[in-house]
Amino acid sequence: MARAFRPVVLTANDLVEGDVVWWTGTVWSRDVAEAAVFETPEAAEAAEAALNTPEHAACTVGIVRVEVEMRDGAPFPTLRREQIRAERRPTFDYLPTSKVSEAA
């Protein structure tokens, strides 16, 4: 039995900055809350096909679908990996403690 389709958003990485970006339906945004939510497989496929152009290939890489649920009226990724990407921050302290105190 096929799994029921769940709403998705489209995400990629900005080719120049490397930032995670989310498709709003018209432009790429760094805020997942602005992402367009696709409720059917056909809508998601059509959006992906529309993004398969040289213009988008020149600014983004790795377009993928991400399942979401709605929280407070905004899409929220269901997988932890995508939640981390949406938070736009590392999951660990990447500076040694001595460097953190120097930076402050």
Tab-separated table of C-alpha atoms in Angstrom:
chain	number	residue	atom	x	y	z
A	1	MET	CA	0.000	0.000	0.000
A	2	ALA	CA	1.385	3.373	-0.983
A	3	ARG	CA	2.017	5.891	1.740
A	4	ALA	CA	-0.304	8.894	1.716
A	5	PHE	CA	1.204	12.083	0.350
A	6	ARG	CA	2.138	14.626	2.985
A	7	PRO	CA	2.479	18.363	2.312
A	8	VAL	CA	5.950	19.406	1.168
A	9	VAL	CA	8.053	22.491	0.582
A	10	LEU	CA	11.021	22.830	-1.755
A	11	THR	CA	14.468	23.604	-0.422
A	12	ALA	CA	17.937	23.996	-1.890
A	13	ASN	CA	21.245	25.637	-1.142
A	14	ASP	CA	22.199	29.066	-2.416
A	15	LEU	CA	25.046	28.421	-4.829
A	16	VAL	CA	27.028	31.539	-3.900
A	17	GLU	CA	26.448	31.864	-0.140
A	18	GLY	CA	25.796	28.203	0.645
A	19	ASP	CA	22.770	29.141	2.749
A	20	VAL	CA	19.685	26.966	2.962
A	21	VAL	CA	16.881	28.517	0.916
A	22	TRP	CA	13.157	27.745	0.618
A	23	TRP	CA	10.966	28.275	-2.457
A	24	THR	CA	8.149	30.771	-1.807
A	25	GLY	CA	6.438	30.216	-5.127
A	26	THR	CA	8.112	33.267	-6.665
A	27	VAL	CA	11.566	33.656	-5.077
A	28	TRP	CA	14.007	31.835	-2.798
A	29	SER	CA	13.889	32.833	0.885
A	30	ARG	CA	16.148	32.004	3.815
A	31	ASP	CA	13.049	31.701	6.053
A	32	VAL	CA	11.154	28.402	5.993
A	33	ALA	CA	8.048	30.212	7.278
A	34	GLU	CA	7.805	31.926	3.871
A	35	ALA	CA	7.956	28.661	1.906
A	36	ALA	CA	5.109	27.679	-0.407
A	37	VAL	CA	3.412	24.473	0.753
A	38	PHE	CA	2.451	21.944	-1.916
A	39	GLU	CA	-0.525	19.815	-0.912
A	40	THR	CA	-0.453	17.347	-3.826
A	41	PRO	CA	2.272	15.391	-5.619
A	42	GLU	CA	1.245	17.051	-8.879
A	43	ALA	CA	1.708	20.551	-7.449
A	44	ALA	CA	5.141	19.641	-6.063
A	45	GLU	CA	6.192	18.083	-9.390
A	46	ALA	CA	5.025	21.148	-11.322
A	47	ALA	CA	6.986	23.470	-9.029
A	48	GLU	CA	10.117	21.320	-9.347
A	49	ALA	CA	9.761	21.287	-13.130
A	50	ALA	CA	9.378	25.075	-13.199
A	51	LEU	CA	12.600	25.408	-11.179
A	52	ASN	CA	14.534	23.186	-13.575
A	53	THR	CA	15.830	26.150	-15.594
A	54	PRO	CA	19.266	27.647	-16.260
A	55	GLU	CA	18.293	30.737	-14.228
A	56	HIS	CA	17.645	28.686	-11.098
A	57	ALA	CA	20.600	26.382	-11.750
A	58	ALA	CA	22.823	29.472	-11.707
A	59	CYS	CA	21.757	30.396	-8.159
A	60	THR	CA	20.771	27.166	-6.363
A	61	VAL	CA	21.885	23.576	-6.071
A	62	GLY	CA	20.242	20.426	-4.743
A	63	ILE	CA	16.525	21.158	-4.912
A	64	VAL	CA	14.624	18.612	-2.801
A	65	ARG	CA	11.179	18.124	-1.302
A	66	VAL	CA	10.796	18.319	2.466
A	67	GLU	CA	7.718	17.034	4.269
A	68	VAL	CA	6.163	19.606	6.579
A	69	GLU	CA	3.383	20.053	9.075
A	70	MET	CA	1.767	23.382	9.815
A	71	ARG	CA	2.613	25.032	13.146
A	72	ASP	CA	1.229	28.445	14.014
A	73	GLY	CA	0.263	28.934	10.373
A	74	ALA	CA	3.751	28.248	9.012
A	75	PRO	CA	5.373	25.141	7.520
A	76	PHE	CA	7.647	23.209	9.899
A	77	PRO	CA	9.830	20.325	8.645
A	78	THR	CA	8.938	16.937	10.104
A	79	LEU	CA	12.462	15.475	9.928
A	80	ARG	CA	15.081	16.616	12.445
A	81	ARG	CA	17.691	17.027	9.702
A	82	GLU	CA	15.494	19.550	7.915
A	83	GLN	CA	14.586	21.271	11.187
A	84	ILE	CA	18.314	21.856	11.734
A	85	ARG	CA	18.675	23.238	8.203
A	86	ALA	CA	15.674	25.536	8.807
A	87	GLU	CA	17.230	26.855	12.035
A	88	ARG	CA	20.267	28.041	10.021
A	89	ARG	CA	22.748	27.401	12.781
A	90	PRO	CA	25.295	24.759	13.732
A	91	THR	CA	24.256	22.063	16.188
A	92	PHE	CA	27.515	22.275	18.123
A	93	ASP	CA	29.868	24.939	19.451
A	94	TYR	CA	32.473	25.209	16.757
A	95	LEU	CA	34.838	27.576	18.583
A	96	PRO	CA	36.996	26.312	21.458
A	97	THR	CA	35.879	27.752	24.808
A	98	SER	CA	38.901	30.060	24.963
A	99	LYS	CA	38.028	31.473	21.531
A	100	VAL	CA	34.390	32.021	22.549
A	101	SER	CA	35.397	34.144	25.536
A	102	GLU	CA	37.831	36.117	23.344
A	103	ALA	CA	35.081	36.741	20.772
A	104	ALA	CA	32.748	38.126	23.453
